[in-house]
PDB file of C-alpha atoms in Angstrom:
ATOM      1  CA  PHE A  30      32.110  -1.948 -80.694  1.00 42.00           C
ATOM      2  CA  LEU A  31      30.837   0.271 -77.448  1.00 44.00           C
ATOM      3  CA  GLN A  32      30.683  -0.439 -73.956  1.00 47.00           C
ATOM      4  CA  SER A  33      28.556   1.537 -71.452  1.00 51.00           C
ATOM      5  CA  GLY A  34      28.331   0.401 -67.975  1.00 57.00           C
ATOM      6  CA  GLY A  35      30.019  -3.026 -68.677  1.00 60.00           C
ATOM      7  CA  LEU A  36      27.325  -3.674 -71.361  1.00 61.00           C
ATOM      8  CA  ILE A  37      28.351  -4.876 -74.724  1.00 62.00           C
ATOM      9  CA  GLN A  38      26.303  -2.865 -77.272  1.00 66.00           C
ATOM     10  CA  SER A  39      27.108  -4.272 -80.669  1.00 72.00           C
ATOM     11  CA  VAL A  40      28.630  -7.716 -81.951  1.00 73.00           C
ATOM     12  CA  THR A  41      29.170  -9.027 -85.514  1.00 71.00           C
ATOM     13  CA  LYS A  42      29.859 -12.553 -86.712  1.00 64.00           C
ATOM     14  CA  VAL A  43      32.867 -13.153 -88.825  1.00 67.00           C
ATOM     15  CA  VAL A  44      33.034 -15.989 -91.225  1.00 64.00           C
ATOM     16  CA  VAL A  45      36.450 -17.361 -92.473  1.00 66.00           C
ATOM     17  CA  SER A  46      36.213 -19.788 -95.176  1.00 70.00           C
ATOM     18  CA  PRO A  47      38.619 -22.772 -95.218  1.00 73.00           C
ATOM     19  CA  HIS A  48      39.332 -22.147 -98.556  1.00 73.00           C
ATOM     20  CA  SER A  49      40.202 -18.579 -98.303  1.00 71.00           C
ATOM     21  CA  GLN A  50      42.210 -16.493 -95.819  1.00 67.00           C
ATOM     22  CA  LEU A  51      39.674 -13.523 -96.239  1.00 65.00           C
ATOM     23  CA  ALA A  52      37.201 -12.778 -93.464  1.00 62.00           C
ATOM     24  CA  LYS A  53      33.488 -12.000 -94.249  1.00 68.00           C
ATOM     25  CA  MET A  54      31.455 -10.139 -91.604  1.00 64.00           C
ATOM     26  CA  ARG A  55      27.736 -11.126 -91.508  1.00 67.00           C
ATOM     27  CA  GLY A  56      25.900  -8.070 -90.609  1.00 61.00           C
ATOM     28  CA  ALA A  57      22.597  -9.356 -90.527  1.00 72.00           C
ATOM     29  CA  VAL A  58      23.298 -11.942 -87.953  1.00 79.00           C
ATOM     30  CA  VAL A  59      22.067 -11.174 -84.337  1.00 81.00           C
ATOM     31  CA  PRO A  60      24.399 -12.990 -82.023  1.00 79.00           C
ATOM     32  CA  LEU A  61      23.672 -10.999 -78.820  1.00 79.00           C
ATOM     33  CA  ALA A  62      20.775 -12.167 -76.502  1.00 82.00           C
ATOM     34  CA  TYR A  63      19.502  -8.751 -76.504  1.00 83.00           C
ATOM     35  CA  THR A  64      19.498  -7.928 -80.014  1.00 88.00           C
ATOM     36  CA  LYS A  65      17.817 -11.459 -80.614  1.00 88.00           C
ATOM     37  CA  SER A  66      15.174 -10.916 -78.296  1.00 89.00           C
ATOM     38  CA  PHE A  67      14.475  -7.221 -79.585  1.00 90.00           C
ATOM     39  CA  ALA A  68      14.098  -8.426 -83.281  1.00 91.00           C
ATOM     40  CA  THR A  69      12.075 -11.545 -82.388  1.00 91.00           C
ATOM     41  CA  VAL A  70       9.678  -9.661 -79.698  1.00 91.00           C
ATOM     42  CA  VAL A  71       8.864  -7.245 -82.278  1.00 93.00           C
ATOM     43  CA  LEU A  72       8.255  -9.471 -85.087  1.00 93.00           C
ATOM     44  CA  ALA A  73       6.050 -11.613 -82.962  1.00 92.00           C
ATOM     45  CA  ALA A  74       4.086  -8.903 -81.772  1.00 92.00           C
ATOM     46  CA  LEU A  75       3.445  -7.670 -85.310  1.00 92.00           C
ATOM     47  CA  SER A  76       2.434 -11.108 -86.367  1.00 92.00           C
ATOM     48  CA  ALA A  77       0.098 -11.336 -83.285  1.00 90.00           C
ATOM     49  CA  VAL A  78      -1.804  -8.093 -84.149  1.00 88.00           C
ATOM     50  CA  GLY A  79      -2.088  -8.976 -87.759  1.00 89.00           C
ATOM     51  CA  ALA A  80       0.607  -6.891 -89.692  1.00 91.00           C
ATOM     52  CA  PRO A  81       1.831  -8.251 -92.926  1.00 90.00           C
ATOM     53  CA  VAL A  82       4.974  -9.938 -91.380  1.00 92.00           C
ATOM     54  CA  ARG A  83       4.573 -12.795 -93.917  1.00 88.00           C
ATOM     55  CA  ARG A  84       3.966 -11.317 -97.498  1.00 84.00           C
ATOM     56  CA  ARG A  85       0.325 -10.905 -98.233  1.00 79.00           C
ATOM     57  CA  GLY A  86       0.132  -9.937-101.895  1.00 79.00           C
ATOM     58  CA  LYS A  87       1.390  -6.472-102.546  1.00 81.00           C
ATOM     59  CA  GLU A  88       1.411  -5.564 -98.828  1.00 85.00           C
ATOM     60  CA  GLN A  89       4.646  -3.860 -97.519  1.00 91.00           C
ATOM     61  CA  LEU A  90       5.645  -4.082 -94.101  1.00 95.00           C
ATOM     62  CA  ARG A  91       7.241  -0.596 -92.900  1.00 97.00           C
ATOM     63  CA  ILE A  92       9.598  -0.281 -89.736  1.00 97.00           C
ATOM     64  CA  LEU A  93      11.502   2.653 -88.343  1.00 98.00           C
ATOM     65  CA  CYS A  94      14.688   2.191 -86.461  1.00 97.00           C
ATOM     66  CA  ILE A  95      15.876   5.005 -84.205  1.00 98.00           C
ATOM     67  CA  GLY A  96      19.307   4.338 -83.487  1.00 95.00           C
ATOM     68  CA  LEU A  97      21.542   2.272 -85.617  1.00 94.00           C
ATOM     69  CA  GLY A  98      24.466   0.811 -83.530  1.00 89.00           C
ATOM     70  CA  GLY A  99      26.315  -1.828 -85.360  1.00 89.00           C
ATOM     71  CA  GLY A 100      23.105  -2.291 -87.670  1.00 92.00           C
ATOM     72  CA  SER A 101      22.356  -6.081 -86.829  1.00 92.00           C
ATOM     73  CA  VAL A 102      18.562  -5.710 -86.077  1.00 94.00           C
ATOM     74  CA  PRO A 103      17.838  -3.737 -88.981  1.00 94.00           C
ATOM     75  CA  SER A 104      20.031  -5.902 -91.282  1.00 94.00           C
ATOM     76  CA  PHE A 105      18.306  -9.271 -89.765  1.00 93.00           C
ATOM     77  CA  ILE A 106      14.748  -7.663 -90.574  1.00 95.00           C
ATOM     78  CA  ALA A 107      15.474  -6.612 -93.936  1.00 95.00           C
ATOM     79  CA  GLU A 108      17.394  -9.527 -94.903  1.00 93.00           C
ATOM     80  CA  GLY A 109      14.568 -11.774 -93.692  1.00 93.00           C
ATOM     81  CA  LEU A 110      11.840 -10.130 -94.924  1.00 94.00           C
ATOM     82  CA  PRO A 111      12.337  -8.505 -98.298  1.00 93.00           C
ATOM     83  CA  HIS A 112       9.031  -7.087 -98.394  1.00 95.00           C
ATOM     84  CA  CYS A 113       9.724  -4.857 -95.411  1.00 96.00           C
ATOM     85  CA  GLN A 114      11.106  -1.281 -96.115  1.00 97.00           C
ATOM     86  CA  VAL A 115      13.279  -0.350 -93.091  1.00 97.00           C
ATOM     87  CA  ASP A 116      14.166   3.040 -92.367  1.00 98.00           C
ATOM     88  CA  VAL A 117      17.021   3.687 -89.866  1.00 98.00           C
ATOM     89  CA  VAL A 118      17.772   6.956 -88.371  1.00 98.00           C
ATOM     90  CA  GLU A 119      21.122   7.487 -86.758  1.00 97.00           C
ATOM     91  CA  LEU A 120      22.231  10.990 -85.232  1.00 96.00           C
ATOM     92  CA  GLU A 121      26.041  10.437 -85.214  1.00 95.00           C
ATOM     93  CA  PRO A 122      27.949  10.060 -88.521  1.00 96.00           C
ATOM     94  CA  ALA A 123      30.668   8.341 -86.636  1.00 94.00           C
ATOM     95  CA  VAL A 124      28.149   5.474 -85.731  1.00 93.00           C
ATOM     96  CA  ILE A 125      27.006   4.906 -89.466  1.00 95.00           C
ATOM     97  CA  HIS A 126      30.813   4.923 -90.473  1.00 93.00           C
ATOM     98  CA  ALA A 127      31.777   2.333 -87.931  1.00 90.00           C
ATOM     99  CA  ALA A 128      28.827   0.209 -88.608  1.00 90.00           C
ATOM    100  CA  LYS A 129      29.696   0.077 -92.505  1.00 92.00           C
ATOM    101  CA  GLN A 130      33.381  -0.163 -91.722  1.00 89.00           C
ATOM    102  CA  GLY A 131      33.645  -2.483 -88.694  1.00 85.00           C
ATOM    103  CA  MET A 132      30.311  -4.280 -88.460  1.00 85.00           C
ATOM    104  CA  GLY A 133      29.561  -5.675 -91.959  1.00 86.00           C
ATOM    105  CA  PHE A 134      26.361  -3.347 -92.074  1.00 91.00           C
ATOM    106  CA  SER A 135      25.449  -2.235 -95.578  1.00 92.00           C
ATOM    107  CA  GLU A 136      22.262  -0.599 -97.045  1.00 95.00           C
ATOM    108  CA  ARG A 137      20.152  -2.224 -99.813  1.00 94.00           C
ATOM    109  CA  PRO A 138      16.960  -1.332-101.652  1.00 95.00           C
ATOM    110  CA  ASN A 139      14.717  -2.179 -98.584  1.00 96.00           C
ATOM    111  CA  LEU A 140      17.336  -1.019 -96.127  1.00 96.00           C
ATOM    112  CA  ARG A 141      18.228   2.844 -96.059  1.00 97.00           C
ATOM    113  CA  VAL A 142      20.037   4.982 -93.314  1.00 97.00           C
ATOM    114  CA  ILE A 143      19.277   8.640 -92.594  1.00 97.00           C
ATOM    115  CA  GLN A 144      21.737  10.963 -90.590  1.00 98.00           C
ATOM    116  CA  GLU A 145      19.402  13.059 -88.444  1.00 97.00           C
ATOM    117  CA  ASP A 146      17.938  13.121 -84.918  1.00 97.00           C
ATOM    118  CA  GLY A 147      15.488  10.326 -84.521  1.00 97.00           C
ATOM    119  CA  ALA A 148      12.900  12.495 -82.712  1.00 97.00           C
ATOM    120  CA  MET A 149      13.177  15.167 -85.274  1.00 97.00           C
ATOM    121  CA  PHE A 150      12.810  12.839 -88.333  1.00 97.00           C
ATOM    122  CA  ALA A 151       9.744  11.313 -86.878  1.00 97.00           C
ATOM    123  CA  LEU A 152       8.140  14.710 -86.385  1.00 97.00           C
ATOM    124  CA  ARG A 153       9.291  15.696 -89.850  1.00 97.00           C
ATOM    125  CA  ALA A 154       7.732  12.537 -91.442  1.00 97.00           C
ATOM    126  CA  VAL A 155       4.398  13.079 -89.726  1.00 97.00           C
ATOM    127  CA  LYS A 156       4.374  16.742 -91.137  1.00 96.00           C
ATOM    128  CA  GLU A 157       5.299  16.082 -94.507  1.00 96.00           C
ATOM    129  CA  GLN A 158       3.221  13.111 -95.124  1.00 96.00           C
ATOM    130  CA  ALA A 159       0.374  14.715 -93.061  1.00 94.00           C
ATOM    131  CA  HIS A 160      -2.623  13.047 -94.849  1.00 93.00           C
ATOM    132  CA  GLU A 161      -1.332   9.377 -95.086  1.00 93.00           C
ATOM    133  CA  ALA A 162      -0.368   9.631 -91.310  1.00 90.00           C
ATOM    134  CA  LYS A 163      -3.807  10.863 -90.533  1.00 89.00           C
ATOM    135  CA  GLU A 164      -5.708   8.239 -92.604  1.00 90.00           C
ATOM    136  CA  LYS A 165      -3.487   5.147 -91.926  1.00 91.00           C
ATOM    137  CA  GLY A 166      -0.317   5.990 -90.084  1.00 93.00           C
ATOM    138  CA  LEU A 167       3.188   5.672 -91.593  1.00 96.00           C
ATOM    139  CA  TYR A 168       5.110   2.606 -90.134  1.00 96.00           C
ATOM    140  CA  ASP A 169       3.958  -0.499 -88.642  1.00 95.00           C
ATOM    141  CA  ALA A 170       6.528  -0.527 -86.062  1.00 95.00           C
ATOM    142  CA  VAL A 171       8.857   1.852 -84.470  1.00 96.00           C
ATOM    143  CA  LEU A 172      12.150   0.383 -82.714  1.00 96.00           C
ATOM    144  CA  VAL A 173      14.085   2.689 -80.302  1.00 96.00           C
ATOM    145  CA  ASP A 174      17.371   1.534 -79.517  1.00 92.00           C
ATOM    146  CA  ALA A 175      19.369   4.822 -79.053  1.00 93.00           C
ATOM    147  CA  TYR A 176      21.372   6.038 -76.048  1.00 88.00           C
ATOM    148  CA  GLU A 177      23.146   9.058 -74.773  1.00 87.00           C
ATOM    149  CA  PRO A 178      27.007   8.676 -73.561  1.00 81.00           C
ATOM    150  CA  ASN A 179      25.581   7.917 -70.169  1.00 80.00           C
ATOM    151  CA  GLY A 180      23.506   5.069 -71.302  1.00 80.00           C
ATOM    152  CA  ASN A 181      20.085   6.491 -70.989  1.00 87.00           C
ATOM    153  CA  VAL A 182      17.597   6.734 -73.817  1.00 93.00           C
ATOM    154  CA  PRO A 183      17.224  10.407 -74.777  1.00 95.00           C
ATOM    155  CA  ALA A 184      14.227  12.090 -73.333  1.00 95.00           C
ATOM    156  CA  ALA A 185      12.792  13.097 -76.693  1.00 96.00           C
ATOM    157  CA  LEU A 186      12.215   9.369 -77.532  1.00 96.00           C
ATOM    158  CA  TRP A 187      10.035   8.755 -74.427  1.00 95.00           C
ATOM    159  CA  SER A 188       9.021  11.651 -72.622  1.00 95.00           C
ATOM    160  CA  ARG A 189       5.441  12.837 -72.752  1.00 93.00           C
ATOM    161  CA  GLY A 190       4.656  15.669 -75.070  1.00 89.00           C
ATOM    162  CA  GLU A 191       8.348  15.369 -76.428  1.00 92.00           C
ATOM    163  CA  GLY A 192       9.271  14.491 -80.084  1.00 95.00           C
ATOM    164  CA  LEU A 193       8.533  10.758 -80.510  1.00 96.00           C
ATOM    165  CA  ALA A 194       5.305  10.982 -78.502  1.00 95.00           C
ATOM    166  CA  GLU A 195       3.916  13.726 -80.422  1.00 96.00           C
ATOM    167  CA  ALA A 196       4.967  11.953 -83.588  1.00 96.00           C
ATOM    168  CA  LEU A 197       3.057   8.927 -82.489  1.00 95.00           C
ATOM    169  CA  ALA A 198      -0.132  10.975 -81.667  1.00 94.00           C
ATOM    170  CA  GLY A 199       0.142  12.698 -85.177  1.00 94.00           C
ATOM    171  CA  GLY A 200       0.160   9.162 -86.942  1.00 94.00           C
ATOM    172  CA  LEU A 201       3.631   7.930 -87.118  1.00 96.00           C
ATOM    173  CA  LEU A 202       2.337   4.468 -86.172  1.00 94.00           C
ATOM    174  CA  ARG A 203      -0.113   2.537 -88.023  1.00 93.00           C
ATOM    175  CA  PRO A 204      -3.157   0.806 -86.690  1.00 88.00           C
ATOM    176  CA  GLN A 205      -2.232  -2.533 -85.234  1.00 86.00           C
ATOM    177  CA  GLY A 206       1.410  -1.312 -84.959  1.00 91.00           C
ATOM    178  CA  VAL A 207       4.290  -1.880 -82.161  1.00 93.00           C
ATOM    179  CA  VAL A 208       6.565   0.652 -80.376  1.00 93.00           C
ATOM    180  CA  ALA A 209       9.351  -1.344 -78.922  1.00 93.00           C
ATOM    181  CA  THR A 210      12.023   0.488 -76.953  1.00 93.00           C
ATOM    182  CA  ASN A 211      15.205  -0.990 -75.613  1.00 89.00           C
ATOM    183  CA  PHE A 212      15.869   0.302 -71.807  1.00 89.00           C
ATOM    184  CA  LEU A 213      18.596  -0.507 -69.363  1.00 83.00           C
ATOM    185  CA  PRO A 214      17.328  -2.699 -66.595  1.00 81.00           C
ATOM    186  CA  HIS A 215      17.500  -0.272 -63.849  1.00 84.00           C
ATOM    187  CA  VAL A 216      14.886   2.125 -65.664  1.00 88.00           C
ATOM    188  CA  ASP A 217      11.775   2.937 -64.204  1.00 90.00           C
ATOM    189  CA  LEU A 218       9.265   2.174 -67.129  1.00 90.00           C
ATOM    190  CA  ALA A 219       6.095   4.170 -65.562  1.00 91.00           C
ATOM    191  CA  ALA A 220       6.879   7.378 -67.496  1.00 92.00           C
ATOM    192  CA  PRO A 221       7.759   5.955 -70.724  1.00 92.00           C
ATOM    193  CA  LEU A 222       4.676   3.603 -70.691  1.00 90.00           C
ATOM    194  CA  ALA A 223       2.438   6.606 -69.602  1.00 91.00           C
ATOM    195  CA  ALA A 224       3.781   8.747 -72.574  1.00 93.00           C
ATOM    196  CA  TYR A 225       3.218   6.335 -75.276  1.00 92.00           C
ATOM    197  CA  GLY A 226       0.016   5.121 -73.879  1.00 89.00           C
ATOM    198  CA  ASN A 227      -1.253   8.763 -73.786  1.00 90.00           C
ATOM    199  CA  ALA A 228       0.188   9.358 -77.440  1.00 92.00           C
ATOM    200  CA  LEU A 229      -1.629   6.337 -78.750  1.00 90.00           C
ATOM    201  CA  ALA A 230      -4.826   6.695 -76.665  1.00 87.00           C
ATOM    202  CA  ASN A 231      -6.878   8.483 -79.428  1.00 78.00           C
ATOM    203  CA  ARG A 232      -5.693   6.098 -82.182  1.00 79.00           C
ATOM    204  CA  PRO A 233      -7.730   2.955 -81.746  1.00 64.00           C
ATOM    205  CA  GLY A 234      -6.288  -0.612 -82.655  1.00 66.00           C
ATOM    206  CA  ILE A 235      -2.873   0.349 -81.616  1.00 60.00           C
ATOM    207  CA  SER A 236      -0.553  -2.223 -79.563  1.00 60.00           C
ATOM    208  CA  PHE A 237       2.683  -1.228 -78.082  1.00 59.00           C
ATOM    209  CA  SER A 238       5.526  -3.041 -76.601  1.00 58.00           C
ATOM    210  CA  ILE A 239       8.564  -2.146 -74.183  1.00 55.00           C
ATOM    211  CA  GLN A 240      11.450  -4.451 -74.340  1.00 54.00           C
ATOM    212  CA  VAL A 241      13.666  -4.185 -71.214  1.00 46.00           C
TER     213      VAL A 241
END
């Protein structure tokens, strides 16, 4: 689907029935090692901090994914956890079109895609839902899997005082929540760790995870 620096960004599984010549794409399968680890690290971390990964009464899990790619990670989570509302924010309309037409991605009642800048969406959500954000936070997890053409995560999604960090400080994340960002192996994580840590410093009970 997309290659940058020799890295394959997205893969989808195609199933062909022996009784039919029609091929069916399985958009909720995570065939790449990095998508497997990204999804499982997030869910394991959420379970460890006490979030309702397993349904508990009427409790609903809420996850924000910034960056759609092929859509396998949000699809995997939404299909496996029907009580989880997954919001995906993707800047590029062409990526949304490619995921739907070529990767088997489809929206459903608990999985929606918003075409918008991820940092701006996060800031707007905190502003529009200010009371809820202040009292209990908006999302159990925030997953960042977005890149510029050069392969770098946009600065607004990891820099101190920038869009996502500001939204985290304002209550984007619920207590006992998780932030997971997918960086390429060469990236020095000191600045992102400091930015997220600073943003969450005044919100007790928060954990965060950086996935390399």
